[in-house]
Tab-separated table of C-alpha atoms and ligand atoms in Angstrom:
chain	number	residue	atom	x	y	z
D	20	MET	CA	12.626	29.339	14.281
D	21	MET	CA	13.292	25.605	14.564
D	22	ILE	CA	14.680	23.827	11.483
D	23	PRO	CA	12.334	20.842	11.101
D	24	PHE	CA	13.545	17.327	10.351
D	25	ASN	CA	11.332	16.988	7.278
D	26	LYS	CA	9.199	19.267	5.142
D	27	PRO	CA	7.281	17.665	2.277
D	28	TYR	CA	8.109	19.361	-1.026
D	29	ILE	CA	5.255	20.580	-3.221
D	30	THR	CA	6.039	21.301	-6.884
D	31	GLY	CA	2.989	23.532	-7.326
D	32	LYS	CA	1.446	21.458	-10.095
D	33	GLU	CA	-0.245	18.953	-7.753
D	34	VAL	CA	-3.480	20.943	-7.403
D	35	HIS	CA	-3.547	21.558	-11.143
D	36	TYR	CA	-3.534	17.831	-11.915
D	37	ILE	CA	-5.992	17.107	-9.107
D	38	TYR	CA	-8.290	19.754	-10.576
D	39	ASP	CA	-7.968	18.034	-13.945
D	40	ALA	CA	-8.797	14.624	-12.433
D	41	VAL	CA	-11.851	16.087	-10.708
D	42	ALA	CA	-12.972	17.960	-13.835
D	43	THR	CA	-12.670	14.798	-15.918
D	44	GLY	CA	-14.995	13.078	-13.488
D	45	LYS	CA	-12.736	10.030	-13.113
D	46	ILE	CA	-11.735	10.050	-9.472
D	47	SER	CA	-11.592	6.372	-8.489
D	48	GLY	CA	-8.445	4.340	-9.143
D	49	ASN	CA	-6.701	3.039	-12.267
D	50	GLY	CA	-7.386	6.072	-14.478
D	51	LYS	CA	-5.200	8.393	-16.531
D	52	TYR	CA	-2.868	9.543	-13.728
D	53	THR	CA	-2.418	6.059	-12.276
D	54	LYS	CA	-1.382	4.862	-15.736
D	55	LEU	CA	0.998	7.819	-16.207
D	56	CYS	CA	2.731	7.072	-12.901
D	57	GLN	CA	2.996	3.336	-13.596
D	58	GLN	CA	4.288	3.940	-17.126
D	59	TYR	CA	6.921	6.298	-15.782
D	60	PHE	CA	8.365	3.549	-13.584
D	61	GLU	CA	8.090	0.917	-16.298
D	62	GLU	CA	9.691	3.026	-19.034
D	63	ARG	CA	12.333	4.828	-17.042
D	64	TRP	CA	13.520	1.953	-14.871
D	65	GLY	CA	12.460	-1.105	-16.850
D	66	PHE	CA	10.001	-2.813	-14.505
D	67	LYS	CA	7.996	-5.554	-16.227
D	68	LYS	CA	4.883	-4.199	-14.538
D	69	THR	CA	4.048	-1.785	-11.726
D	70	LEU	CA	0.866	-1.103	-9.766
D	71	LEU	CA	0.236	2.025	-7.750
D	72	THR	CA	-0.869	1.292	-4.173
D	73	THR	CA	-2.111	3.339	-1.237
D	74	SER	CA	1.176	2.773	0.635
D	75	CYS	CA	4.384	0.787	0.631
D	76	THR	CA	2.848	-1.226	3.467
D	77	ASP	CA	0.047	-2.225	1.076
D	78	ALA	CA	2.508	-3.101	-1.673
D	79	LEU	CA	4.347	-5.361	0.788
D	80	GLU	CA	1.052	-6.990	1.771
D	81	MET	CA	0.404	-7.669	-1.896
D	82	CYS	CA	3.849	-9.315	-2.083
D	83	ALA	CA	2.993	-11.606	0.845
D	84	LEU	CA	-0.270	-12.600	-0.883
D	85	LEU	CA	1.431	-13.116	-4.261
D	86	LEU	CA	4.089	-15.353	-2.714
D	87	ASP	CA	1.262	-17.302	-1.050
D	88	ILE	CA	2.926	-17.067	2.365
D	89	GLN	CA	1.355	-19.656	4.680
D	90	PRO	CA	1.422	-20.115	8.474
D	91	GLY	CA	4.795	-21.552	9.432
D	92	ASP	CA	6.642	-20.227	6.387
D	93	GLU	CA	9.806	-18.384	7.310
D	94	VAL	CA	10.761	-14.984	5.945
D	95	ILE	CA	14.190	-13.431	6.510
D	96	ILE	CA	14.038	-9.699	7.248
D	97	PRO	CA	16.506	-7.259	8.804
D	98	SER	CA	15.617	-6.354	12.386
D	99	TYR	CA	16.624	-2.766	11.730
D	100	THR	CA	13.700	-1.715	9.532
D	101	PHE	CA	10.242	-0.213	9.667
D	102	VAL	CA	7.436	-2.350	11.136
D	103	SER	CA	5.692	-2.723	7.749
D	104	THR	CA	8.488	-4.870	6.302
D	105	ALA	CA	7.658	-7.582	8.851
D	106	LEU	CA	3.959	-6.847	9.290
D	107	ALA	CA	2.960	-7.808	5.762
D	108	PHE	CA	4.319	-11.338	6.280
D	109	VAL	CA	3.221	-11.695	9.917
D	110	ARG	CA	-0.379	-11.117	8.771
D	111	GLN	CA	-0.082	-14.248	6.645
D	112	GLY	CA	1.128	-16.242	9.647
D	113	ALA	CA	4.803	-16.276	8.693
D	114	LYS	CA	7.535	-16.742	11.231
D	115	ILE	CA	9.899	-13.798	10.954
D	116	VAL	CA	13.575	-14.687	11.073
D	117	PHE	CA	15.413	-11.468	11.819
D	118	ALA	CA	18.875	-10.796	10.422
D	119	ASP	CA	21.458	-8.413	11.829
D	120	SER	CA	22.788	-5.259	10.157
D	121	ARG	CA	26.250	-4.731	8.729
D	122	LYS	CA	28.934	-3.099	10.849
D	123	ASP	CA	29.616	-0.452	8.226
D	124	HIS	CA	25.981	0.184	7.198
D	125	PRO	CA	22.521	-0.227	8.788
D	126	GLY	CA	21.389	-2.508	5.919
D	127	ILE	CA	21.090	-6.294	6.264
D	128	ASP	CA	24.398	-8.165	6.680
D	129	GLU	CA	24.362	-10.202	3.466
D	130	ASP	CA	26.963	-12.614	4.861
D	131	LYS	CA	24.709	-13.589	7.780
D	132	ILE	CA	21.671	-14.589	5.716
D	133	GLU	CA	22.711	-18.095	4.655
D	134	GLU	CA	22.954	-19.418	8.218
D	135	LEU	CA	19.310	-18.376	8.772
D	136	ILE	CA	17.927	-20.379	5.839
D	137	THR	CA	15.965	-23.542	6.712
D	138	SER	CA	13.714	-25.909	4.752
D	139	ARG	CA	10.787	-23.610	5.668
D	140	THR	CA	12.350	-20.405	4.355
D	141	LYS	CA	10.226	-18.907	1.607
D	142	ALA	CA	11.586	-15.403	1.038
D	143	ILE	CA	14.283	-12.860	1.813
D	144	VAL	CA	13.236	-9.218	2.162
D	145	PRO	CA	16.260	-6.906	1.925
D	146	VAL	CA	15.674	-3.240	2.779
D	147	HIS	CA	17.720	-0.655	0.877
D	148	TYR	CA	18.300	1.525	3.925
D	149	ALA	CA	18.731	5.237	3.155
D	150	GLY	CA	18.286	4.336	-0.515
D	151	VAL	CA	21.657	2.540	-0.507
D	152	ALA	CA	21.642	-0.825	-2.255
D	153	CYS	CA	22.122	-4.103	-0.423
D	154	ASP	CA	24.653	-6.356	-2.145
D	155	MET	CA	22.045	-7.871	-4.449
D	156	ASP	CA	24.396	-10.317	-6.223
D	157	LYS	CA	24.953	-12.087	-2.899
D	158	ILE	CA	21.240	-12.103	-2.075
D	159	MET	CA	20.064	-13.243	-5.524
D	160	ASP	CA	22.710	-15.946	-5.530
D	161	LEU	CA	21.352	-17.329	-2.208
D	162	ALA	CA	17.797	-17.099	-3.528
D	163	ASN	CA	18.742	-19.053	-6.662
D	164	ARG	CA	20.661	-21.709	-4.778
D	165	TYR	CA	17.905	-22.304	-2.199
D	166	GLY	CA	14.882	-21.615	-4.398
D	167	LEU	CA	13.704	-18.546	-2.468
D	168	PHE	CA	11.840	-15.427	-3.473
D	169	VAL	CA	13.312	-11.959	-3.004
D	170	VAL	CA	11.127	-8.958	-2.196
D	171	GLU	CA	13.028	-5.664	-2.186
D	172	ASP	CA	11.743	-3.154	0.349
D	173	ALA	CA	12.669	-0.191	-1.828
D	174	ALA	CA	10.567	2.268	0.207
D	175	GLN	CA	13.497	4.723	0.355
D	176	ALA	CA	15.183	3.688	-2.870
D	177	VAL	CA	13.521	5.519	-5.746
D	178	ASP	CA	16.087	6.410	-8.449
D	179	SER	CA	18.897	4.470	-6.807
D	180	TYR	CA	20.985	1.722	-8.412
D	181	TYR	CA	23.042	-1.399	-7.847
D	182	VAL	CA	26.057	-2.193	-9.991
D	183	GLY	CA	26.516	-5.955	-10.030
D	184	LYS	CA	29.565	-8.071	-10.758
D	185	ASP	CA	28.516	-8.008	-14.410
D	186	GLY	CA	29.019	-4.239	-14.410
D	187	VAL	CA	25.377	-3.553	-15.290
D	188	LYS	CA	23.741	-0.697	-13.409
D	189	LYS	CA	20.359	-1.954	-12.235
D	190	PRO	CA	17.646	0.252	-10.686
D	191	LEU	CA	16.734	-0.824	-7.158
D	192	GLY	CA	13.389	-2.568	-7.100
D	193	THR	CA	13.993	-4.233	-10.481
D	194	ILE	CA	16.300	-6.977	-9.183
D	195	GLY	CA	14.204	-9.146	-6.827
D	196	HIS	CA	11.047	-10.980	-7.924
D	197	LEU	CA	8.917	-8.220	-6.400
D	198	SER	CA	9.520	-4.828	-4.801
D	199	ALA	CA	7.720	-2.119	-2.876
D	200	PHE	CA	8.184	1.675	-2.954
D	201	SER	CA	6.796	4.367	-0.671
D	202	PHE	CA	5.553	7.862	-1.494
D	203	HIS	CA	4.910	8.774	2.120
D	204	GLU	CA	5.567	12.460	2.759
D	205	THR	CA	8.949	11.648	4.308
D	206	LYS	CA	10.269	10.093	1.076
D	207	ASN	CA	12.029	11.781	-1.880
D	208	ILE	CA	8.937	11.658	-4.111
D	209	GLN	CA	5.697	11.896	-2.165
D	210	CYS	CA	1.921	12.151	-2.293
D	211	GLY	CA	1.170	12.146	1.438
D	212	GLU	CA	0.429	8.433	1.567
D	213	GLY	CA	1.166	6.214	-1.423
D	214	GLY	CA	3.195	3.313	-2.716
D	215	LEU	CA	3.975	1.120	-5.682
D	216	LEU	CA	4.372	-2.595	-6.290
D	217	GLY	CA	7.145	-3.516	-8.723
D	218	ILE	CA	6.834	-6.838	-10.556
D	219	ASN	CA	9.885	-8.321	-12.255
D	220	ASP	CA	8.659	-11.867	-12.724
D	221	ASP	CA	5.851	-12.366	-15.241
D	222	ARG	CA	4.359	-15.203	-13.199
D	223	PHE	CA	2.939	-12.597	-10.814
D	224	THR	CA	1.563	-9.996	-13.203
D	225	LYS	CA	-1.938	-11.279	-13.856
D	226	ARG	CA	-2.663	-12.271	-10.278
D	227	ALA	CA	-1.260	-8.989	-8.954
D	228	GLU	CA	-3.845	-7.029	-10.946
D	229	ILE	CA	-6.622	-9.215	-9.552
D	230	ILE	CA	-5.458	-8.900	-5.937
D	231	TRP	CA	-5.164	-5.131	-6.503
D	232	GLU	CA	-8.769	-4.897	-7.757
D	233	LYS	CA	-10.465	-6.634	-4.780
D	234	GLY	CA	-10.115	-10.158	-6.138
D	235	THR	CA	-11.872	-9.347	-9.414
D	236	ASN	CA	-10.703	-9.437	-13.013
D	237	ARG	CA	-11.884	-5.850	-13.486
D	238	ALA	CA	-8.607	-4.662	-15.032
D	239	GLU	CA	-8.874	-7.312	-17.762
D	240	PHE	CA	-12.501	-6.324	-18.342
D	241	PHE	CA	-11.579	-2.667	-18.868
D	242	ARG	CA	-8.950	-3.703	-21.406
D	243	GLY	CA	-11.685	-5.627	-23.219
D	244	GLU	CA	-9.995	-8.987	-22.633
D	245	VAL	CA	-13.072	-10.526	-20.966
D	246	ASN	CA	-16.724	-9.563	-21.504
D	247	LYS	CA	-17.746	-9.468	-17.848
D	248	TYR	CA	-15.910	-9.312	-14.588
D	249	GLY	CA	-16.381	-11.053	-11.278
D	250	TRP	CA	-14.817	-12.559	-8.192
D	251	VAL	CA	-11.908	-14.785	-9.165
D	252	ASP	CA	-9.386	-14.737	-6.261
D	253	ILE	CA	-8.521	-13.162	-2.903
D	254	GLY	CA	-7.624	-9.483	-2.836
D	255	SER	CA	-8.326	-6.128	-1.304
D	256	SER	CA	-8.682	-2.480	-2.278
D	257	PHE	CA	-5.015	-1.740	-2.764
D	258	LEU	CA	-5.339	0.930	-5.456
D	259	PRO	CA	-5.307	4.661	-4.660
D	260	SER	CA	-7.748	7.190	-6.102
D	261	GLU	CA	-6.875	9.345	-9.107
D	262	ILE	CA	-6.551	12.301	-6.715
D	263	THR	CA	-3.524	10.665	-5.106
D	264	ALA	CA	-2.135	9.584	-8.487
D	265	ALA	CA	-2.542	13.118	-9.904
D	266	PHE	CA	-0.570	14.510	-6.969
D	267	LEU	CA	2.146	11.915	-7.476
D	268	TRP	CA	2.385	12.635	-11.209
D	269	ALA	CA	3.281	16.263	-10.488
D	270	GLN	CA	6.159	15.010	-8.341
D	271	LEU	CA	7.411	12.422	-10.828
D	272	GLU	CA	7.539	15.094	-13.544
D	273	GLU	CA	10.107	16.921	-11.403
D	274	LEU	CA	12.028	13.888	-10.230
D	275	ASP	CA	15.359	14.912	-11.776
D	276	LYS	CA	15.210	18.369	-10.256
D	277	ILE	CA	14.246	17.002	-6.828
D	278	GLN	CA	16.985	14.386	-6.926
D	279	ALA	CA	19.714	16.831	-7.988
D	280	LYS	CA	18.802	19.114	-5.102
D	281	ARG	CA	18.728	16.310	-2.539
D	282	ILE	CA	22.027	14.814	-3.674
D	283	GLY	CA	23.552	18.301	-3.385
D	284	ILE	CA	22.382	18.557	0.235
D	285	TRP	CA	23.761	15.088	0.990
D	286	ASN	CA	27.145	15.964	-0.543
D	287	SER	CA	27.351	19.153	1.518
D	288	TYR	CA	26.693	17.262	4.737
D	289	TYR	CA	29.229	14.637	3.748
D	290	ALA	CA	31.941	17.164	2.880
D	291	GLY	CA	31.313	19.124	6.070
D	292	LEU	CA	31.131	16.233	8.508
D	293	SER	CA	33.499	13.486	7.294
D	294	GLU	CA	36.579	14.645	9.166
D	295	TRP	CA	34.670	15.511	12.301
D	296	GLY	CA	33.088	12.064	12.287
D	297	LEU	CA	36.428	10.356	11.912
D	298	ALA	CA	37.931	12.338	14.790
D	299	ARG	CA	34.983	11.659	17.115
D	300	GLY	CA	34.361	8.018	16.295
D	301	VAL	CA	31.042	8.956	14.679
D	302	GLN	CA	30.136	6.694	11.744
D	303	ILE	CA	28.951	8.596	8.683
D	304	PRO	CA	26.974	7.107	5.759
D	305	LEU	CA	28.752	4.625	3.537
D	306	ILE	CA	28.019	4.278	-0.169
D	307	PRO	CA	29.656	0.962	-1.211
D	308	ASP	CA	31.282	0.740	-4.666
D	309	TYR	CA	28.315	-1.212	-5.976
D	310	ALA	CA	25.733	1.362	-4.844
D	311	THR	CA	24.669	4.857	-5.895
D	312	ASN	CA	23.349	7.633	-3.687
D	313	ASN	CA	19.781	8.904	-4.144
D	314	GLY	CA	19.989	11.612	-1.482
D	315	HIS	CA	17.309	10.103	0.699
D	316	MET	CA	18.808	10.581	4.149
D	317	PHE	CA	21.847	11.772	6.042
D	318	TYR	CA	22.516	10.058	9.341
D	319	LEU	CA	25.249	9.885	11.965
D	320	VAL	CA	25.946	6.833	14.127
D	321	CYS	CA	27.230	8.061	17.484
D	322	PRO	CA	29.776	6.044	19.486
D	323	THR	CA	27.284	5.586	22.366
D	324	GLY	CA	23.620	6.137	23.190
D	325	GLU	CA	24.593	8.869	25.691
D	326	TYR	CA	26.556	10.640	22.970
D	327	ARG	CA	23.446	10.578	20.771
D	328	THR	CA	21.247	11.963	23.562
D	329	SER	CA	23.626	14.840	24.177
D	330	LEU	CA	24.037	15.551	20.444
D	331	ILE	CA	20.255	15.695	19.934
D	332	LYS	CA	19.937	17.998	22.955
D	333	HIS	CA	22.780	20.215	21.756
D	334	LEU	CA	21.190	20.569	18.305
D	335	LYS	CA	17.756	21.230	19.773
D	336	GLU	CA	19.253	24.103	21.775
D	337	ASN	CA	20.485	25.421	18.434
D	338	ALA	CA	16.959	25.189	16.946
D	339	ILE	CA	17.699	22.053	14.881
D	340	SER	CA	15.360	19.043	15.037
D	341	THR	CA	16.916	15.632	14.587
D	342	VAL	CA	15.303	12.256	15.017
D	343	PHE	CA	16.499	8.748	15.584
D	344	HIS	CA	15.159	5.840	13.568
D	345	TYR	CA	14.042	2.221	14.023
D	346	GLN	CA	14.042	0.195	17.211
D	347	SER	CA	15.191	-3.411	16.609
D	348	LEU	CA	12.068	-5.365	15.645
D	349	HIS	CA	13.300	-8.576	17.296
D	350	LYS	CA	13.090	-6.725	20.633
D	351	SER	CA	9.731	-5.068	19.957
D	352	LEU	CA	6.845	-5.345	22.385
D	353	TYR	CA	4.853	-7.256	19.770
D	354	TYR	CA	7.437	-9.753	18.564
D	355	HIS	CA	10.126	-10.316	21.236
D	356	THR	CA	8.259	-13.218	22.874
D	357	LYS	CA	7.828	-14.926	19.483
D	358	TYR	CA	11.424	-14.374	18.399
D	359	GLU	CA	13.637	-17.442	18.670
D	360	GLY	CA	16.990	-16.269	17.335
D	361	ASN	CA	20.062	-14.629	18.852
D	362	ASP	CA	20.215	-11.039	19.968
D	363	LEU	CA	21.314	-8.819	17.056
D	364	LEU	CA	23.962	-6.465	18.296
D	365	GLU	CA	24.524	-4.297	15.228
D	366	SER	CA	20.797	-3.683	14.858
D	367	ASN	CA	20.653	-2.732	18.543
D	368	ARG	CA	23.589	-0.390	18.075
D	369	TYR	CA	21.859	1.489	15.219
D	370	SER	CA	18.666	1.636	17.314
D	371	GLU	CA	20.619	3.246	20.130
D	372	CYS	CA	23.129	5.412	18.318
D	373	LEU	CA	21.798	6.533	14.912
D	374	VAL	CA	20.461	10.055	14.428
D	375	ARG	CA	19.061	11.595	11.232
D	376	LEU	CA	19.746	15.216	10.258
D	377	PRO	CA	17.177	17.600	8.707
D	378	PHE	CA	16.763	16.635	5.057
D	379	TYR	CA	14.287	18.162	2.636
D	380	TYR	CA	14.181	19.911	-0.732
D	381	GLU	CA	13.744	23.403	0.668
D	382	LEU	CA	16.625	23.137	3.131
D	383	LYS	CA	18.729	26.207	2.304
D	384	SER	CA	22.508	26.232	2.065
D	385	THR	CA	22.542	28.693	4.987
D	386	ASP	CA	20.552	26.093	6.966
D	387	PHE	CA	22.869	23.209	6.342
D	388	SER	CA	26.004	25.204	6.913
D	389	MET	CA	24.452	26.309	10.225
D	390	ILE	CA	23.610	22.678	11.057
D	391	GLY	CA	27.117	21.550	10.119
D	392	HIS	CA	28.614	24.363	12.184
D	393	SER	CA	26.532	23.455	15.242
D	394	ILE	CA	27.607	19.818	14.962
D	395	LEU	CA	31.277	20.749	14.619
D	396	LEU	CA	31.001	22.643	17.913
D	397	LYS	CA	29.916	19.471	19.637
X	27	LIG	C1	8.548	4.354	4.742
X	27	LIG	C2	8.879	2.921	4.810
X	27	LIG	C3	7.892	1.909	4.761
X	27	LIG	C4	6.425	2.206	4.814
X	27	LIG	O1	5.968	3.006	3.804
X	27	LIG	P1	4.434	3.470	3.795
X	27	LIG	O2	4.255	4.023	2.416
X	27	LIG	O3	4.307	4.523	4.861
X	27	LIG	O4	3.589	2.301	4.052
X	27	LIG	C5	8.296	0.588	4.719
X	27	LIG	N1	9.592	0.236	4.733
X	27	LIG	C6	10.570	1.172	4.824
X	27	LIG	C7	11.994	0.723	4.820
X	27	LIG	C8	10.248	2.537	4.873
X	27	LIG	O5	11.229	3.437	4.945
């Protein structure tokens, strides 16, 4: 039987909480389970405010609305990321200024951001690739000096941290002005489709709730702060139903257990493949001193595209599914004609050479030793 690349983990309590939500008769959004999930993020990781969304894509769209991105505004985004990171801002008419990746890590090259800043730049959107922190001191320093907003795409970064120059360990998603998480079934904590907006700047809190509730002040009304509610701003239906939130709550309750298991898998891959990688010129994941590891993903960066093709084929013959990841967005069918910057060689290299190994909670130690063994034979 083929070892899949991903298998969403189910704790077993999801249906129990969904049953409870249904039995209570409160199935639309912003009920008991939504509040439990939001509180968990706020209390455990210290967000000023969080709002559950139907996806990370939606949370990013909320960020673009909250920052009031206008046609012609420029937003700096890594080219090596998922489409959604750019899409949210493109929908507002922004010009996307793509940045290259680091040589030692697929994340944005923090030292190449400053040269991309112009008088039209409004925001920087770093992506914590594989849950590994970008160097946030460098990015926040640029943002402060040039008066820019920072939106962290923390889709893969739940329970991961950045240790700044001040020595303080900060949860990813709590550092920029705003942040977005994903609970898509391929992420550490999942509910099929789901996301969360993190707010770290009080200026955005009130408006975020309104945008979340279709441009109405319904949330304030339910707290008894106003005696009727109506249309007060732009917005959309960004909030998920209680069924989704109930599912997610079951996962959050087991976060520590899930994380310990995933970090164990990551460490086994790392121990088994480090030397092999070094000998073959295959780049293995880097966790910089200022970052922690949340066990989101284990990838290999092959020396060439042909090497990757033959490695994937070799593993497939051994019943192991592996997948590559993003294609440089600056070269995408949709955006390449609009893109005005230089070609981005590191991003292209990760597009061509990076491969992700099977990674999921139920991956057995016999599975990953078999995977490691198959790779070592290559
Ligand atoms: C998964 C992912 C997204 C999109 O998340 P959805 O919840 O599917 O919308 C966005 N950005 C990055 C970096 C991701 O990994």
